[in-house]
Structure formats: C-alpha cells, structure tokens
C-alpha cells in the first residue's frame, strides 16, 4: 500500500488515523455486533453516535446553546435553495456577495424565491479577490446577507467578515470549516458540505441560530424545512448514518490534535510555506490577491497551460496528486485541508523547486 499526498479540493484527504479507526470498527462497532452501516438509525447504538458527533462538534467549535446542529443531505448545493426557502420571510429580499462560482450558483438559486441584490462582485476579475463592502452597502431590510467564506476554486477567503448589523449573516464554509476558530455567534447560519474538510461526501452540516428556524413558506417541501429537521434531530427520515459516524471520528481527531487552534497553527504554517515559495518563484505565480489568500486552497499557474499540464503529471508520478486546477480556471490548485500534513506541503515545494530548475 502506498498512500499519496492527496491535494484534491473535494472529496479531499482524510487523516490516516481517522481511516484506521474506521477500519478497526468497520465490521463490528463496539459490542453492537454489526457495522455502523448496518445499524438502524433508531437504535440505541446509533443514537449515541449521532449525539456524540454533535456534542464533540459543539465542543471543538464552541457552538452557543441557541444554535441547532443539523446533519442533512443534498450537499452544499441544496443549501443554496434551502436558505432562501427558510430565511426569506419579511421583505423577501436578500443581499449576496458574489465572490466565486459557488456564491454565484447560490444567488441564482435564491433568485427563484425572492429579490436578490448582488452587493458586490469580483466576477469581472475572475473572482481573484474578495469584494470589499461597507455596512452602508447592505439593505437593512434584507432578510439575510449571504457570503461564501472560502472560495474553493479561486483560493480566496474572507479574512474579515462584513458587518451586517442586525441582518443575519449566512456563510458557506464548505472548504474552511474547522480550519481556524470562528465566532459562531456572528452568524445566522454556517453550513458546509462534508467532503472538503470534514469527512466523506453525503453529509451537509448546518449550524443555525434558533430564531431563524420555523419561517419556511407553507409549500416548502418537508425535507427542505429546517424546523422539521431540527424538531426531529436530523432524523425525520434516515440520515446519512455512516457519514455522520465519520464526522464523529473526525471531530474526535480534531480534539486529539489539540483542537481548532492547533489546527489553525498548522494550517498557517502549511500555507505560509507554499505561498512563500510562490512569492519568490520565477516560474510559478499565485493567482489570488495576496490579502485575500485562502489557507486551504492555494491556486497558482506557470503562465503556460502546457507547462501546467506537465507539472501536474510529473507531480502525480512523485505521489503528489490531484493538483490540477478547477476545470473552469485551469492552472494548479493545492488543497491543503486539515488532513494534509506539513510533510506533504514540504514535498510539494521541494518538487516545485526541482521542476522550476528543470524548466
Ligand atoms: C464544493 C463546494 C460546494 C458544492 O458542494 P456540493 O456538496 O457538491 O454541493 C459549495 N460551496 C463550496 C464553498 C464548495 O467548496
């Protein structure tokens, strides 16, 4: 068995310890006599798993008591619809910051349900930066303000959250959740598809302030109503049982590492290593505006698509895989989520140096 350094943007790498623990428990979980995959979601054993997943997350993320934690399905993309369906309730207006393709998709979906105002956009510059906004730019009557915190495709991140006053701030944190401490109380909703920084695909984590629950329009499908999901503790129907179990292992792993603060320290060191190399390189160039750079997704190019392709191919042969940029932007992208050890980033930088010398 040779495990590679996997720089995939998503589904992304998982810590080996988490996979090994899952392997140990795969066939028989505790003294249940069965795999978690075979368990009734109404069983006592499973109830303990989902409760412990939530409790661990609340602990490592510091989630206040007036927030519900939901484990849903449909990916981050279903939240693009679920958010307007549940949150548009007074003015039926919402403010969106268009910082990338996922924010753009989210606002297009929301336009089906209300009046969506694009407060700022970096689309004209290939989403290479985070648009700056002031409090006055927001509509005080808006039902919510929406941001995509970390722009997975472009390698940009909000390093300061917009001040939206009393208007709830909703954030897609699919590709940065638990990469650094976050003050949850600043947000109305934080959500994340699991497959970037949390676990396998199939679970969507939603953290929602209680007062935002229970406002869905009457014709909202049951599965898209936060209230029904919250009232039933994410078990209105069969939840993605194994995925939630994997999240539990991941949250335990985070705690064992020393918590989110320690992960932030490591993530900073990893990102710095790579960006410092990029900034002095004569061949490679970072594509995101410096002040908005992401700690999780590092995007770069050589300027020559053929050389980019050569780099991706030769890196893969060295066990540095999935470095190809998103199909919409090309170039390279190194996703260095929580599970990527600094050794992987060091090996990547060493290889880039060698490639630069040879080309
Ligand atoms: C990957 C991603 C999505 C889409 O996630 P799905 O689970 O595939 O729907 C949305 N937002 C961000 C920031 C992402 O990285």
Short mmCIF file of C-alpha atoms and ligand atoms in Angstrom, two decimals:
data_model
loop_
_atom_site.label_atom_id
_atom_site.label_comp_id
_atom_site.label_asym_id
_atom_site.label_seq_id
_atom_site.Cartn_x
_atom_site.Cartn_y
_atom_site.Cartn_z
CA UNK A 1 0.00 0.00 0.00
CA UNK A 2 1.33 3.41 -0.96
CA UNK A 3 -0.71 6.36 0.22
CA UNK A 4 -0.08 9.51 -1.79
CA UNK A 5 -0.27 13.13 -0.73
CA UNK A 6 -3.74 13.99 -1.96
CA UNK A 7 -4.28 17.67 -2.79
CA UNK A 8 -7.83 17.14 -4.04
CA UNK A 9 -10.25 20.02 -3.46
CA UNK A 10 -13.07 17.62 -2.68
CA UNK A 11 -13.73 14.93 -1.78
CA UNK A 12 -10.48 15.64 -0.01
CA UNK A 13 -7.94 13.74 2.04
CA UNK A 14 -8.83 12.35 5.46
CA UNK A 15 -6.39 11.80 8.32
CA UNK A 16 -4.91 8.30 8.27
CA UNK A 17 -5.78 7.89 11.97
CA UNK A 18 -9.44 8.50 11.18
CA UNK A 19 -9.44 5.96 8.36
CA UNK A 20 -7.66 3.41 10.55
CA UNK A 21 -10.16 3.88 13.35
CA UNK A 22 -13.00 3.42 10.85
CA UNK A 23 -11.26 0.30 9.58
CA UNK A 24 -10.97 -1.13 13.10
CA UNK A 25 -14.65 -0.56 13.71
CA UNK A 26 -15.87 -1.32 10.20
CA UNK A 27 -17.18 -4.82 10.72
CA UNK A 28 -18.23 -4.58 14.34
CA UNK A 29 -18.89 -1.34 16.16
CA UNK A 30 -18.28 -1.68 19.91
CA UNK A 31 -20.32 -4.60 21.19
CA UNK A 32 -23.19 -3.91 18.79
CA UNK A 33 -22.32 -6.99 16.74
CA UNK A 34 -22.63 -5.07 13.48
CA UNK A 35 -21.16 -2.37 11.29
CA UNK A 36 -22.38 1.20 11.70
CA UNK A 37 -23.54 0.86 8.09
CA UNK A 38 -25.94 -1.91 9.11
CA UNK A 39 -27.40 -0.18 12.14
CA UNK A 40 -30.91 1.14 12.45
CA UNK A 41 -30.77 4.89 12.82
CA UNK A 42 -33.35 4.44 15.61
CA UNK A 43 -31.12 2.06 17.58
CA UNK A 44 -29.52 2.93 20.89
CA UNK A 45 -26.03 2.49 19.48
CA UNK A 46 -26.67 4.85 16.61
CA UNK A 47 -28.37 7.38 18.82
CA UNK A 48 -25.19 7.51 20.89
CA UNK A 49 -23.10 8.02 17.73
CA UNK A 50 -25.08 10.97 16.37
CA UNK A 51 -25.38 12.57 19.80
CA UNK A 52 -21.68 12.22 20.39
CA UNK A 53 -20.92 13.67 16.92
CA UNK A 54 -22.98 16.73 17.77
CA UNK A 55 -21.55 17.09 21.28
CA UNK A 56 -17.96 16.85 20.02
CA UNK A 57 -18.60 19.40 17.31
CA UNK A 58 -20.19 21.81 19.79
CA UNK A 59 -17.11 21.42 21.94
CA UNK A 60 -14.41 21.84 19.29
CA UNK A 61 -16.22 24.69 17.54
CA UNK A 62 -17.62 26.42 20.60
CA UNK A 63 -21.20 26.49 19.34
CA UNK A 64 -23.51 28.53 21.59
CA UNK A 65 -26.59 26.84 23.10
CA UNK A 66 -29.02 28.88 20.98
CA UNK A 67 -27.80 27.22 17.79
CA UNK A 68 -29.03 23.93 16.36
CA UNK A 69 -26.70 21.50 14.66
CA UNK A 70 -28.20 19.61 11.72
CA UNK A 71 -26.78 16.76 9.67
CA UNK A 72 -28.52 16.94 6.31
CA UNK A 73 -28.15 15.62 2.77
CA UNK A 74 -28.18 17.14 -0.69
CA UNK A 75 -24.69 18.62 -0.49
CA UNK A 76 -23.81 22.25 -0.01
CA UNK A 77 -25.73 22.90 -3.22
CA UNK A 78 -29.10 22.05 -1.68
CA UNK A 79 -28.48 24.78 0.90
CA UNK A 80 -28.43 27.25 -2.00
CA UNK A 81 -32.22 26.65 -2.13
CA UNK A 82 -32.94 25.74 1.48
CA UNK A 83 -31.57 29.03 2.80
CA UNK A 84 -33.87 31.34 0.78
CA UNK A 85 -36.82 28.97 1.27
CA UNK A 86 -36.47 29.25 5.04
CA UNK A 87 -34.99 32.69 5.59
CA UNK A 88 -36.88 34.89 3.14
CA UNK A 89 -39.76 35.77 5.40
CA UNK A 90 -40.32 39.53 5.86
CA UNK A 91 -39.06 41.66 2.98
CA UNK A 92 -38.29 38.68 0.73
CA UNK A 93 -35.04 40.46 -0.08
CA UNK A 94 -31.51 39.19 0.50
CA UNK A 95 -28.03 40.59 -0.11
CA UNK A 96 -25.36 38.40 -1.71
CA UNK A 97 -21.65 38.94 -2.17
CA UNK A 98 -20.57 37.25 -5.38
CA UNK A 99 -17.04 36.07 -4.66
CA UNK A 100 -16.94 32.98 -6.83
CA UNK A 101 -18.79 30.30 -8.72
CA UNK A 102 -20.45 28.76 -5.67
CA UNK A 103 -21.68 32.15 -4.46
CA UNK A 104 -22.95 32.79 -7.97
CA UNK A 105 -24.81 29.48 -8.05
CA UNK A 106 -26.27 30.23 -4.64
CA UNK A 107 -27.59 33.61 -5.68
CA UNK A 108 -29.07 32.26 -8.91
CA UNK A 109 -30.95 29.66 -6.89
CA UNK A 110 -32.15 32.27 -4.40
CA UNK A 111 -33.47 34.45 -7.25
CA UNK A 112 -36.19 31.83 -7.73
CA UNK A 113 -37.63 32.74 -4.34
CA UNK A 114 -37.14 36.46 -3.76
CA UNK A 115 -35.43 39.70 -4.69
CA UNK A 116 -31.71 39.12 -4.61
CA UNK A 117 -29.36 42.07 -4.53
CA UNK A 118 -25.75 41.45 -5.54
CA UNK A 119 -24.00 43.87 -3.20
CA UNK A 120 -20.56 43.34 -4.70
CA UNK A 121 -18.92 41.03 -7.20
CA UNK A 122 -15.40 40.13 -8.28
CA UNK A 123 -16.63 38.24 -11.33
CA UNK A 124 -15.09 40.69 -13.81
CA UNK A 125 -11.64 39.82 -12.39
CA UNK A 126 -12.09 36.05 -12.49
CA UNK A 127 -13.01 36.12 -8.80
CA UNK A 128 -9.38 36.67 -7.89
CA UNK A 129 -10.24 38.72 -4.80
CA UNK A 130 -12.88 39.20 -2.10
CA UNK A 131 -15.02 42.25 -2.87
CA UNK A 132 -14.85 44.85 -0.10
CA UNK A 133 -18.14 46.04 1.32
CA UNK A 134 -19.14 48.55 3.96
CA UNK A 135 -22.10 48.37 6.31
CA UNK A 136 -23.93 51.05 4.27
CA UNK A 137 -23.83 48.78 1.23
CA UNK A 138 -26.30 46.39 2.82
CA UNK A 139 -30.06 46.77 2.78
CA UNK A 140 -31.18 46.97 6.43
CA UNK A 141 -34.48 45.40 5.36
CA UNK A 142 -32.85 42.34 3.84
CA UNK A 143 -33.83 39.05 5.44
CA UNK A 144 -30.21 37.90 5.37
CA UNK A 145 -26.77 38.54 3.90
CA UNK A 146 -25.00 35.66 2.15
CA UNK A 147 -21.29 35.02 1.71
CA UNK A 148 -19.14 32.12 0.55
CA UNK A 149 -16.38 32.31 3.15
CA UNK A 150 -13.67 30.35 1.37
CA UNK A 151 -13.75 30.24 -2.41
CA UNK A 152 -12.50 26.75 -3.16
CA UNK A 153 -11.99 27.27 -6.89
CA UNK A 154 -10.15 30.60 -6.74
CA UNK A 155 -8.23 30.26 -3.48
CA UNK A 156 -9.66 33.32 -1.76
CA UNK A 157 -11.06 33.76 1.75
CA UNK A 158 -12.83 36.41 3.81
CA UNK A 159 -10.28 37.39 6.47
CA UNK A 160 -12.74 39.84 7.93
CA UNK A 161 -16.47 39.27 7.95
CA UNK A 162 -18.78 42.04 6.75
CA UNK A 163 -20.64 43.99 9.40
CA UNK A 164 -24.29 43.38 8.59
CA UNK A 165 -25.77 44.93 11.72
CA UNK A 166 -28.90 43.07 12.77
CA UNK A 167 -29.28 41.27 9.48
CA UNK A 168 -28.29 37.61 9.88
CA UNK A 169 -25.10 36.62 8.10
CA UNK A 170 -25.17 33.27 6.30
CA UNK A 171 -21.86 31.66 5.38
CA UNK A 172 -20.94 28.74 3.16
CA UNK A 173 -17.90 27.34 4.96
CA UNK A 174 -17.66 24.11 2.96
CA UNK A 175 -13.95 24.41 2.34
CA UNK A 176 -12.74 26.14 5.51
CA UNK A 177 -14.87 24.92 8.40
CA UNK A 178 -12.75 23.96 11.42
CA UNK A 179 -9.58 25.19 9.74
CA UNK A 180 -9.42 28.07 12.23
CA UNK A 181 -11.52 29.23 15.18
CA UNK A 182 -14.74 31.03 14.24
CA UNK A 183 -17.06 33.08 16.44
CA UNK A 184 -20.28 31.24 15.64
CA UNK A 185 -22.39 33.92 17.34
CA UNK A 186 -21.59 36.31 14.49
CA UNK A 187 -23.58 34.15 12.08
CA UNK A 188 -27.20 33.25 11.46
CA UNK A 189 -26.24 30.11 9.57
CA UNK A 190 -22.93 28.38 8.96
CA UNK A 191 -23.06 25.40 6.66
CA UNK A 192 -20.65 23.05 4.97
CA UNK A 193 -20.71 20.10 2.64
CA UNK A 194 -18.65 17.45 4.44
CA UNK A 195 -16.36 16.29 1.67
CA UNK A 196 -13.81 19.10 1.82
CA UNK A 197 -12.67 19.40 5.40
CA UNK A 198 -14.94 17.14 7.47
CA UNK A 199 -15.44 13.67 6.10
CA UNK A 200 -16.86 11.72 3.18
CA UNK A 201 -19.41 13.18 0.75
CA UNK A 202 -23.06 12.73 1.64
CA UNK A 203 -23.47 14.85 4.77
CA UNK A 204 -24.12 18.57 4.93
CA UNK A 205 -23.52 20.21 8.27
CA UNK A 206 -25.82 23.13 9.13
CA UNK A 207 -25.39 25.28 12.22
CA UNK A 208 -28.38 27.57 12.57
CA UNK A 209 -29.48 30.14 15.14
CA UNK A 210 -32.77 29.05 16.66
CA UNK A 211 -34.74 32.19 15.86
CA UNK A 212 -34.16 31.57 12.15
CA UNK A 213 -35.97 28.25 12.32
CA UNK A 214 -39.70 27.93 11.66
CA UNK A 215 -40.27 30.56 8.98
CA UNK A 216 -40.41 28.38 5.87
CA UNK A 217 -43.23 29.06 3.47
CA UNK A 218 -46.15 26.65 3.69
CA UNK A 219 -45.42 24.97 0.41
CA UNK A 220 -41.81 24.22 1.36
CA UNK A 221 -41.10 20.51 0.86
CA UNK A 222 -40.74 18.71 4.22
CA UNK A 223 -37.15 17.72 3.55
CA UNK A 224 -36.21 21.38 2.99
CA UNK A 225 -37.75 22.75 6.17
CA UNK A 226 -35.16 23.46 8.86
CA UNK A 227 -37.86 23.22 11.53
CA UNK A 228 -38.81 19.68 10.67
CA UNK A 229 -35.15 18.71 10.56
CA UNK A 230 -34.40 20.41 13.89
CA UNK A 231 -37.52 19.10 15.67
CA UNK A 232 -36.55 15.59 14.63
CA UNK A 233 -32.85 15.95 15.49
CA UNK A 234 -31.85 15.32 11.85
CA UNK A 235 -33.82 12.05 11.93
CA UNK A 236 -37.07 12.97 10.23
CA UNK A 237 -36.02 10.33 7.74
CA UNK A 238 -32.93 8.13 7.53
CA UNK A 239 -29.91 10.37 7.91
CA UNK A 240 -26.58 9.63 6.17
CA UNK A 241 -25.66 7.36 9.07
CA UNK A 242 -22.14 6.29 8.10
CA UNK A 243 -21.11 9.78 7.03
CA UNK A 244 -22.21 11.20 10.38
CA UNK A 245 -20.20 8.46 12.12
CA UNK A 246 -17.15 9.53 10.09
CA UNK A 247 -17.71 13.13 11.18
CA UNK A 248 -17.73 11.94 14.77
CA UNK A 249 -14.33 10.31 14.22
CA UNK A 250 -13.07 13.50 12.60
CA UNK A 251 -14.25 15.69 15.49
CA UNK A 252 -12.56 13.31 17.95
CA UNK A 253 -9.39 13.53 15.86
CA UNK A 254 -9.51 17.33 15.95
CA UNK A 255 -9.83 17.25 19.71
CA UNK A 256 -6.91 14.81 19.99
CA UNK A 257 -4.74 17.15 17.86
CA UNK A 258 -5.25 19.92 20.38
CA UNK A 259 -8.38 21.48 18.89
CA UNK A 260 -9.08 24.01 16.17
CA UNK A 261 -6.49 26.49 17.47
CA UNK A 262 -3.74 23.94 17.00
CA UNK A 263 -5.05 23.08 13.52
CA UNK A 264 -5.04 26.77 12.66
CA UNK A 265 -1.39 26.96 13.68
CA UNK A 266 -0.52 24.03 11.44
CA UNK A 267 -2.64 25.34 8.57
CA UNK A 268 -0.92 28.72 8.77
CA UNK A 269 2.49 27.08 8.67
CA UNK A 270 1.50 24.94 5.67
CA UNK A 271 0.02 27.86 3.72
CA UNK A 272 2.99 30.10 4.51
CA UNK A 273 5.44 27.50 3.29
CA UNK A 274 3.68 27.28 -0.05
CA UNK A 275 2.93 31.00 -0.51
CA UNK A 276 6.48 31.99 0.46
CA UNK A 277 7.79 29.71 -2.22
CA UNK A 278 5.32 31.06 -4.80
CA UNK A 279 6.25 34.66 -3.99
CA UNK A 280 9.92 34.15 -4.77
CA UNK A 281 9.47 31.71 -7.66
CA UNK A 282 10.41 32.76 -11.17
CA UNK A 283 8.20 30.11 -12.73
CA UNK A 284 5.10 29.77 -10.56
CA UNK A 285 2.73 32.57 -9.69
CA UNK A 286 -0.15 32.70 -7.22
CA UNK A 287 -3.45 33.76 -8.79
CA UNK A 288 -5.37 35.11 -5.76
CA UNK A 289 -4.92 38.64 -4.46
CA UNK A 290 -2.42 38.43 -1.61
CA UNK A 291 -4.57 39.93 1.14
CA UNK A 292 -7.43 37.56 0.34
CA UNK A 293 -5.46 34.34 0.06
CA UNK A 294 -7.01 31.14 1.32
CA UNK A 295 -5.24 28.95 3.84
CA UNK A 296 -7.00 25.87 2.41
CA UNK A 297 -6.86 26.16 -1.38
CA UNK A 298 -3.71 27.54 -2.95
CA UNK A 299 -4.09 28.40 -6.65
CA UNK A 300 -1.14 29.02 -8.96
CA UNK A 301 -0.02 28.93 -12.60
CA UNK A 302 3.14 28.93 -14.67
CA UNK A 303 1.51 31.08 -17.35
CA UNK A 304 1.83 28.29 -19.89
CA UNK A 305 -1.03 25.74 -19.93
CA UNK A 306 1.21 23.08 -21.44
CA UNK A 307 3.77 23.50 -18.71
CA UNK A 308 0.97 23.41 -16.13
CA UNK A 309 -0.18 20.07 -17.51
CA UNK A 310 3.39 18.75 -17.45
CA UNK A 311 3.75 19.84 -13.84
CA UNK A 312 0.53 18.15 -12.75
CA UNK A 313 1.55 14.93 -14.50
CA UNK A 314 5.09 14.82 -13.12
CA UNK A 315 3.92 15.73 -9.63
CA UNK A 316 1.47 12.82 -9.70
CA UNK A 317 4.32 10.47 -10.56
CA UNK A 318 6.02 11.67 -7.36
CA UNK A 319 2.93 10.86 -5.26
CA UNK A 320 1.64 14.44 -5.21
CA UNK A 321 -1.81 14.01 -6.74
CA UNK A 322 -4.89 15.99 -7.74
CA UNK A 323 -3.05 19.27 -8.26
CA UNK A 324 -4.96 20.22 -11.40
CA UNK A 325 -6.92 23.47 -11.02
CA UNK A 326 -10.71 23.54 -11.32
CA UNK A 327 -11.88 22.86 -14.87
CA UNK A 328 -13.25 26.40 -15.10
CA UNK A 329 -9.95 28.16 -14.31
CA UNK A 330 -7.12 25.76 -15.22
CA UNK A 331 -3.67 26.03 -13.71
CA UNK A 332 -2.94 24.32 -10.41
CA UNK A 333 -4.60 24.16 -7.05
CA UNK A 334 -3.18 22.58 -3.91
CA UNK A 335 -5.91 21.96 -1.38
CA UNK A 336 -4.24 21.67 1.98
CA UNK A 337 -7.10 20.87 4.32
CA UNK A 338 -6.77 19.82 7.96
CA UNK A 339 -5.82 16.28 6.95
CA UNK A 340 -2.77 17.36 4.89
CA UNK A 341 0.39 17.09 6.98
CA UNK A 342 3.13 19.69 6.56
CA UNK A 343 5.36 16.95 5.14
CA UNK A 344 3.06 16.84 2.11
CA UNK A 345 3.39 20.57 1.54
CA UNK A 346 7.16 20.41 2.04
CA UNK A 347 7.39 17.64 -0.53
CA UNK A 348 5.29 19.70 -2.94
CA UNK A 349 7.51 22.76 -2.51
CA UNK A 350 10.64 20.65 -2.98
CA UNK A 351 9.17 19.24 -6.16
CA UNK A 352 8.17 22.69 -7.43
CA UNK A 353 11.71 23.91 -6.84
CA UNK A 354 13.10 20.99 -8.80
CA UNK A 355 10.57 21.48 -11.60
CA UNK A 356 11.45 25.16 -11.78
CA UNK A 357 15.15 24.40 -12.12
CA UNK A 358 14.49 21.90 -14.91
CA UNK A 359 12.07 24.06 -16.87
C1 LIG B 1 -17.70 22.09 -3.06
C2 LIG B 1 -18.40 23.32 -2.66
C3 LIG B 1 -19.78 23.47 -2.85
C4 LIG B 1 -20.63 22.44 -3.52
O1 LIG B 1 -20.73 21.34 -2.69
P1 LIG B 1 -21.65 20.09 -3.04
O2 LIG B 1 -21.64 19.33 -1.76
O3 LIG B 1 -21.00 19.37 -4.17
O4 LIG B 1 -22.99 20.60 -3.39
C5 LIG B 1 -20.36 24.65 -2.40
N1 LIG B 1 -19.64 25.61 -1.80
C6 LIG B 1 -18.31 25.49 -1.62
C7 LIG B 1 -17.56 26.59 -0.95
C8 LIG B 1 -17.66 24.35 -2.03
O5 LIG B 1 -16.33 24.23 -1.86
#
